[in-house]
Coordinates of C-alpha atoms in Angstrom, one line a residue:
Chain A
X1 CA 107.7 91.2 83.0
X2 CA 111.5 92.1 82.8
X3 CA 112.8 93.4 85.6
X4 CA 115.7 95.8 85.5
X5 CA 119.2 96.1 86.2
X6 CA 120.7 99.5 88.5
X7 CA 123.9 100.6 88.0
X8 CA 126.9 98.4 87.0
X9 CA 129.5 100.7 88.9
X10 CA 130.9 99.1 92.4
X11 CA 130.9 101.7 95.5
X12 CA 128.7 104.1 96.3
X13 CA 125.7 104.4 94.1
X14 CA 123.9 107.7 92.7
X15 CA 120.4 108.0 94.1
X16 CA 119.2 110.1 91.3
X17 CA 120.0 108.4 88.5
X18 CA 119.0 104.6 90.0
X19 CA 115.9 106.7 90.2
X20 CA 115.5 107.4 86.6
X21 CA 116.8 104.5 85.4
X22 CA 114.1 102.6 87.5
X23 CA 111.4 104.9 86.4
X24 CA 112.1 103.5 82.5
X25 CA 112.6 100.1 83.5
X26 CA 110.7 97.2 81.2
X27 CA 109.1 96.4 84.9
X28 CA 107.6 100.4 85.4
X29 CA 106.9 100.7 81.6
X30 CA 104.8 97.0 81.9
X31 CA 102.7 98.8 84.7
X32 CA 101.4 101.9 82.8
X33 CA 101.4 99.6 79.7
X34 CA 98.8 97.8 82.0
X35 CA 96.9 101.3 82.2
X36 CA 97.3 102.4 78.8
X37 CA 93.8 101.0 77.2
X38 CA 92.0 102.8 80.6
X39 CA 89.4 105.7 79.4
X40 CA 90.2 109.1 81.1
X41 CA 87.6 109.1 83.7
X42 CA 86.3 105.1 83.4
X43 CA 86.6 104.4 87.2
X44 CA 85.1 101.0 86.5
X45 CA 88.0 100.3 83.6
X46 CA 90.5 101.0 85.9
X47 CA 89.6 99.4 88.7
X48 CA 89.5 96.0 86.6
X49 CA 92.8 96.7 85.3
X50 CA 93.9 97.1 88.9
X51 CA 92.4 93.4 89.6
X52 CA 94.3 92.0 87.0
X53 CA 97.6 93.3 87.8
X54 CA 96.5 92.2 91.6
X55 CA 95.9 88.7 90.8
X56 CA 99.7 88.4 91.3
X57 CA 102.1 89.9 93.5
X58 CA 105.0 88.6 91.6
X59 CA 105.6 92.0 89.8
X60 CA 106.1 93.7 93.0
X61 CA 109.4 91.5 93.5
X62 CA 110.6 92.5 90.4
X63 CA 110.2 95.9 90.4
X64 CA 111.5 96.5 93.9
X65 CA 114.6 94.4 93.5
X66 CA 117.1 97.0 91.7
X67 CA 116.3 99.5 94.8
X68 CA 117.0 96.5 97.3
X69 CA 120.2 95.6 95.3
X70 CA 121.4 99.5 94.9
X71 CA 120.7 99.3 98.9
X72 CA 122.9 96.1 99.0
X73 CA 125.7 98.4 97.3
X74 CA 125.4 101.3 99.4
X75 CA 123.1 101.2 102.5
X76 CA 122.7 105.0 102.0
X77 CA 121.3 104.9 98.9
X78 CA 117.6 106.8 98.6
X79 CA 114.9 105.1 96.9
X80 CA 113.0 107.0 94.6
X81 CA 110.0 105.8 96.2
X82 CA 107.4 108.4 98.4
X83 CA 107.4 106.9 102.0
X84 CA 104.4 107.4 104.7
X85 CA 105.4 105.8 108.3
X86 CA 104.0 106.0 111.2
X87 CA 103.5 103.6 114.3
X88 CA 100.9 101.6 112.6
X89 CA 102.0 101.4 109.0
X90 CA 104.8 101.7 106.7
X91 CA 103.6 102.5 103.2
X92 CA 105.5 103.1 99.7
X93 CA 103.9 104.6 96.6
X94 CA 105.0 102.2 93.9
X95 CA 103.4 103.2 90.8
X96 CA 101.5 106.3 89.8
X97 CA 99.7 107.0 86.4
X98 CA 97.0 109.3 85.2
X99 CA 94.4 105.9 85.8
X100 CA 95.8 104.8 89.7
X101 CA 98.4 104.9 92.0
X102 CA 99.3 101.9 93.6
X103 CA 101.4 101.4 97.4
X104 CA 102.2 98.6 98.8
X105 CA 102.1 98.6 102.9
X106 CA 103.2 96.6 106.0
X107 CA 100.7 97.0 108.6
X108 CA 102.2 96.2 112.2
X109 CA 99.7 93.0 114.1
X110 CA 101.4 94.3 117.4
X111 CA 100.4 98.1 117.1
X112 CA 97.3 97.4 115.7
X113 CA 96.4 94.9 118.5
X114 CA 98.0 97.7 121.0
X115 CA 95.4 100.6 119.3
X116 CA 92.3 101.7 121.5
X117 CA 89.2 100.5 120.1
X118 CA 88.3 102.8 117.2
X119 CA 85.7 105.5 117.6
X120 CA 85.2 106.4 114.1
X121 CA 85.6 105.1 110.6
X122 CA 86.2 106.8 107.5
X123 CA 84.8 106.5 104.1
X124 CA 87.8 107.8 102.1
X125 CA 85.7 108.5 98.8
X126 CA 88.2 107.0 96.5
X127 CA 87.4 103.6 94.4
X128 CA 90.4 101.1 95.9
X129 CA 91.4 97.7 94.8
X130 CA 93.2 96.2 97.3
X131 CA 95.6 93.0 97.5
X132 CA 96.5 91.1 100.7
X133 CA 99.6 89.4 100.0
X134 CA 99.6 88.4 103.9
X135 CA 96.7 88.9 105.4
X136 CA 97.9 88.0 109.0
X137 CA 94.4 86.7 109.8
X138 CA 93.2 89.8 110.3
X139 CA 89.4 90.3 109.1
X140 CA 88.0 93.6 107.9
X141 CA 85.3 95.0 109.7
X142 CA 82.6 97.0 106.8
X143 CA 80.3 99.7 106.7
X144 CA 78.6 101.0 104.1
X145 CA 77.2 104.5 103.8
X146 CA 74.7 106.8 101.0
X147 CA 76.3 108.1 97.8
X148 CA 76.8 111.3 98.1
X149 CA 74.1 113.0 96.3
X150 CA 74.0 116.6 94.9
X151 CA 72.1 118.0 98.0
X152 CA 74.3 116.6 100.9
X153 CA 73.7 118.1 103.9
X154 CA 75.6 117.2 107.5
X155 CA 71.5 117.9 109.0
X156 CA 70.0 115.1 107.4
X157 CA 73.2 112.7 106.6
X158 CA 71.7 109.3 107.5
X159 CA 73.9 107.4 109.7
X160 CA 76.7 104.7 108.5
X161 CA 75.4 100.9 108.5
X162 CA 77.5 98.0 110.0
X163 CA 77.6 94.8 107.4
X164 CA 79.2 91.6 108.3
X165 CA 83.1 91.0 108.9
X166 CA 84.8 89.7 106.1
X167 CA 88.0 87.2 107.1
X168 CA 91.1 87.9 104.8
X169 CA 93.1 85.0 103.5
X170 CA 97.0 85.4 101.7
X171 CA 96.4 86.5 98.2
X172 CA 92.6 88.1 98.3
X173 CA 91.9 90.9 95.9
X174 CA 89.1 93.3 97.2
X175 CA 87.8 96.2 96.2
X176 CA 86.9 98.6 98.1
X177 CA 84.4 101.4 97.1
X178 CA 85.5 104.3 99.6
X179 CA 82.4 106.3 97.9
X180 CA 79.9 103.8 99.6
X181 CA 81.8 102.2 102.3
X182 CA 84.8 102.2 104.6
X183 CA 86.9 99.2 106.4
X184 CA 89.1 98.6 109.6
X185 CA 91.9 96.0 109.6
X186 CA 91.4 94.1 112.8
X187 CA 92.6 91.0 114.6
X188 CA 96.1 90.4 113.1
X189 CA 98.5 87.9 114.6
X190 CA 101.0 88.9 112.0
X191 CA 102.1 91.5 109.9
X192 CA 99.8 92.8 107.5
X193 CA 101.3 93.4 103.7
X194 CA 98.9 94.9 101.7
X195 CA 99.2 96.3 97.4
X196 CA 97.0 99.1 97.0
X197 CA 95.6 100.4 93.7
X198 CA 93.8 103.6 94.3
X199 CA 91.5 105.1 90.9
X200 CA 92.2 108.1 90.8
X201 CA 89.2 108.8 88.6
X202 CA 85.4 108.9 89.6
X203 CA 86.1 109.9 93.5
X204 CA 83.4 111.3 95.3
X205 CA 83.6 115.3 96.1
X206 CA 84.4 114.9 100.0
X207 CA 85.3 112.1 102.8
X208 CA 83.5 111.6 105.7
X209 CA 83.5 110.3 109.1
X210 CA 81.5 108.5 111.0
X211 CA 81.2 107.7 114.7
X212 CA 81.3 104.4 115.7
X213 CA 79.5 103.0 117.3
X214 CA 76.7 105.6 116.7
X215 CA 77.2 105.8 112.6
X216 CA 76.5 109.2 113.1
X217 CA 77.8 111.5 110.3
X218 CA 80.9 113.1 112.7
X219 CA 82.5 115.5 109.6
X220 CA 83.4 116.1 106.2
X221 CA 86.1 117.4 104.7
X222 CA 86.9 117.9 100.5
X223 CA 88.7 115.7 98.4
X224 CA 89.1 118.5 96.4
X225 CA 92.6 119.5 96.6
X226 CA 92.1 122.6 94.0
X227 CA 89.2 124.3 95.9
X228 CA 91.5 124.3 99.1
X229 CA 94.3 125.9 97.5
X230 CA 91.3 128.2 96.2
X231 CA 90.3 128.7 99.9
X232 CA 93.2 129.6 101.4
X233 CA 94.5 131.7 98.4
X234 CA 90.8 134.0 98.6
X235 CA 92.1 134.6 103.0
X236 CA 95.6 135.5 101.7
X237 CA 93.7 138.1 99.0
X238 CA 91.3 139.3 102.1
X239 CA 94.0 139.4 104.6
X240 CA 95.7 141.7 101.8
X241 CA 93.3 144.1 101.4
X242 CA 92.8 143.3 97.7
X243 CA 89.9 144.8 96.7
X244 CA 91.2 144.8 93.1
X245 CA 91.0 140.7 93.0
X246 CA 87.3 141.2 92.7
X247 CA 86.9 138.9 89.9
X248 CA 88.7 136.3 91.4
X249 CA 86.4 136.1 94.3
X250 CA 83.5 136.5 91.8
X251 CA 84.5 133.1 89.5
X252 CA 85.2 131.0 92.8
X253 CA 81.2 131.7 93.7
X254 CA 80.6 129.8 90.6
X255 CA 82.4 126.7 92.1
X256 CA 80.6 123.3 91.3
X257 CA 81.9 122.9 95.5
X258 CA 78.9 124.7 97.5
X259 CA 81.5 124.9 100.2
X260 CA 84.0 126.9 98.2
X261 CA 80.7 128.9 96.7
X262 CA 80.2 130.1 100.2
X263 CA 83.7 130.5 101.8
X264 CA 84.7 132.5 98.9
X265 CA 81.7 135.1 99.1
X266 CA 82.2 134.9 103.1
X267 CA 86.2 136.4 102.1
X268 CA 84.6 139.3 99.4
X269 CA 82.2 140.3 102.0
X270 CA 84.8 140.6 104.8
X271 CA 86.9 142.1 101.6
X272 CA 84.3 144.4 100.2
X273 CA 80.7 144.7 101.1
X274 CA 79.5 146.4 97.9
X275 CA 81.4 144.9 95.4
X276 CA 79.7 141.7 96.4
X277 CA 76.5 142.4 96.8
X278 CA 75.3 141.6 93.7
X279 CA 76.8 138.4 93.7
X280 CA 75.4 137.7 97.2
X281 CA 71.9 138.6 95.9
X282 CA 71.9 136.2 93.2
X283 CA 73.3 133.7 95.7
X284 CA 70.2 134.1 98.4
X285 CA 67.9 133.7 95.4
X286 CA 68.8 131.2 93.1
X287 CA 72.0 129.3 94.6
X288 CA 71.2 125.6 93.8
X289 CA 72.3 124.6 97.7
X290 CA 69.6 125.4 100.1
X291 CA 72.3 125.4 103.1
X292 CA 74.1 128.1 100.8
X293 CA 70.7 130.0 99.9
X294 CA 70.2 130.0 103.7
X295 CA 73.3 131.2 104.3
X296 CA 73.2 133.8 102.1
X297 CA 69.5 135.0 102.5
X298 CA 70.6 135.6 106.6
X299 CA 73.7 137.3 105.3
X300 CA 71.8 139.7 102.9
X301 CA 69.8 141.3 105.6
X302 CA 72.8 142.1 107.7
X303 CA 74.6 143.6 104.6
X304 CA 71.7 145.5 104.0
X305 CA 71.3 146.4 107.5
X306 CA 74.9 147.4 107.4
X307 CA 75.2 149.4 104.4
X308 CA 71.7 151.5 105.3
X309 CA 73.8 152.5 109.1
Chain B
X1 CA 88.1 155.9 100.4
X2 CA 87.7 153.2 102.7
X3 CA 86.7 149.9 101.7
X4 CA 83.7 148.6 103.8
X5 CA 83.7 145.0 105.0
X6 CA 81.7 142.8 107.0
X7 CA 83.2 141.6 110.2
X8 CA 84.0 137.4 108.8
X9 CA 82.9 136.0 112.2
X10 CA 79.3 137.9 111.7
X11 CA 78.8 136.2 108.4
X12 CA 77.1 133.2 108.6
X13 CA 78.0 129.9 108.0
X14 CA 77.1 126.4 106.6
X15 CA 75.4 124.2 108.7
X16 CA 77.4 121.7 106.7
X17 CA 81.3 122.4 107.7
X18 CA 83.6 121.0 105.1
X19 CA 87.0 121.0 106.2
X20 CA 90.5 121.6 103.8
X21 CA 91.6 118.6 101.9
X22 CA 93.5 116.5 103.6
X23 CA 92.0 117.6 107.3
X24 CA 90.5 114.2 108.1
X25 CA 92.8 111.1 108.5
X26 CA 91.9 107.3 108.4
X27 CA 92.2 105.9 111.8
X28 CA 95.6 105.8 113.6
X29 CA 97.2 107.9 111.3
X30 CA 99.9 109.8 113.3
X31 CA 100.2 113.3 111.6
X32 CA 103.3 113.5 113.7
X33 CA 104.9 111.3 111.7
X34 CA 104.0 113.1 108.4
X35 CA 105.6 116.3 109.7
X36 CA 108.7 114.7 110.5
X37 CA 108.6 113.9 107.0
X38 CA 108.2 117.4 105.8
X39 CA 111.6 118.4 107.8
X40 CA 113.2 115.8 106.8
X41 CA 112.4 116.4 103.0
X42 CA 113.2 120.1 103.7
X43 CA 116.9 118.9 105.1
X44 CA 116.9 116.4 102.1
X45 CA 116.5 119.4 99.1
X46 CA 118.7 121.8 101.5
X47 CA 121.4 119.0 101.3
X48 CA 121.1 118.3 97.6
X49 CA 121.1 121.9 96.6
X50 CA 124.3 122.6 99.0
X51 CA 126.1 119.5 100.2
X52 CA 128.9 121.5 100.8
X53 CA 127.3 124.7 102.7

């Protein structure tokens, strides 16, 4: 790969247009060129590609060095890079693309050693392929969990199972299938640098955690970003009084999410008793989720009970 | 005309809670951190906008 040059003016440097410049570098354009043959939606496609481009961390030199040199040339220079800290981890997104976004991370041995033992674990939901540049001889501890089917219920989750540790060495490429399993970085004596490639296609519809050392299911919560804008847009609506937004309620009840299926009929009701009736009949009989059936079977007879006062 | 509603906290609810996106964190996440983020990415488009104001 070529890497590529910032800005040839001396003094202060211009944050924004480093940015761009880095953005269509030959180094950036060689990483979606390394995405470009990926299938919209083949999981499995990308997450080879991903173990390719792992294979080596070489690239990740490259690309970084104009941002370190525009640092060199003025320390107040911003990266265009998005930036998660906290005391545990300091993580950059490097890459993203319609196939993966990849970070790279620095995982600190001593806060990790200071941490309480953990109490739960979660299964993110998201394929990952990840790449431990230094692996600080820390070993990952597994668990592997169901597929989420079409009928999950919290009731009758079976509980997470423990598989064996797995001892990381400099240079290891794992994946990780965060649909069927979930990891904790343990026993570092030094620093932990990891390159993450997460697929953005494929994930499962929500993350869950589990209690350790139970492997009960604890909660759930959606990966769906959409159907919790949806969520709290249908409050603001209720909160509103807008009984006109009718329809709007009516299409989220024909969510593929049974949770935003039944938090958006919850809002109409609270909204508008009889204009959601119907819906809420057709819901208690034929709703495909017997949790949401349930729901709104028990929820009928107080509407009816209700609208008969 | 009145619209008539049910009182929300009447109406039942999944036995199966799923939370917002983004509500549960891998472990040792500090969401602390991620706030101080947020204000400083606030203070950062303020700045940029106005540098002088």
């Amino acid at each position: 790969m070529v890497g590529c040059d910032g800005p040839d003016a001396a003094g202060a440097v211009r944050s924004p247009e480093v940015g761009l410049q880095w953005l269509t570098c030959n180094t950036h354009q060689a990483l979606r060129q390394q995405f470009a043959d990926v299938r919209p939606g083949d999981a499995e496609g990308a997450a080879v590609a991903a173990e390719t481009l792992l294979a080596s961390g070489d690239w990740v030199g490259e690309l970084l060095a104009p941002l370190i040199a525009a640092l060199h040339r003025d320390a107040a220079f911003d990266p265009p890079l998005r930036v998660h800290r906290d005391a545990l981890r300091t993580a950059a997104v490097l890459f993203e693309g319609p196939a993966v976004s990849i970070s790279a991370a620095v995982t600190s041995a001593e806060a990790l050693a200071a941490l309480p033992p953990a109490t739960s674990v979660v299964a993110g939901g998201r394929l990952t392929v990840v790449r431990y540049h230094r692996a600080g001889g820390a070993r990952l501890r597994c668990w592997q969990m169901e597929r989420l089917g079409e009928r999950f219920s919290a009731a009758d989750a079976p509980p997470c199972r423990r598989l064996g540790d797995v001892q990381l060495a400099d240079g290891i490429v794992r994946r990780c299938d965060g649909r069927t399993g979930a990891t904790l970085l343990d026993g570092a004596t030094e620093d932990v640098v990891t390159v993450t490639a997460t697929v953005r296609y494929g994930a499962a519809s929500l993350m869950r955690e589990y209690e350790l050392p139970s492997g009960a299911l604890l909660r759930a919560a959606t990966l769906d970003e959409a159907a919790s804008r949806t969520t709290m847009l249908l409050t603001l609506l209720r909160l509103g009084g807008r009984a006109d937004a009718a329809e709007v309620f009516e299409a989220a009840t024909h969510s593929p999410a049974f949770h935003l299926r039944w938090s958006a009929m919850r809002e109409w009701l609270a909204l508008d008793l009889v204009s959601a009736l119907p819906r809420l009949r057709a819901m208690a009989a034929g709703d495909p989720d017997r949790e949401v059936r349930a729901a709104a079977q028990a929820t009928l007879r107080l509407a009816e009970e209700r609208l008969a006062a | 005309m009145n619209i008539l509603g049910l009182d929300i906290s009447q109406i039942a609810d999944l036995g199966t809670m799923v939370a917002q996106s983004g509500a549960i964190r891998a472990a040792a996440e500090v969401a602390g951190d991620e706030v101080f983020e947020y204000v400083i990415g606030i203070a950062v488009v303020i700045y940029s906008t106005n540098p002088t104001g």
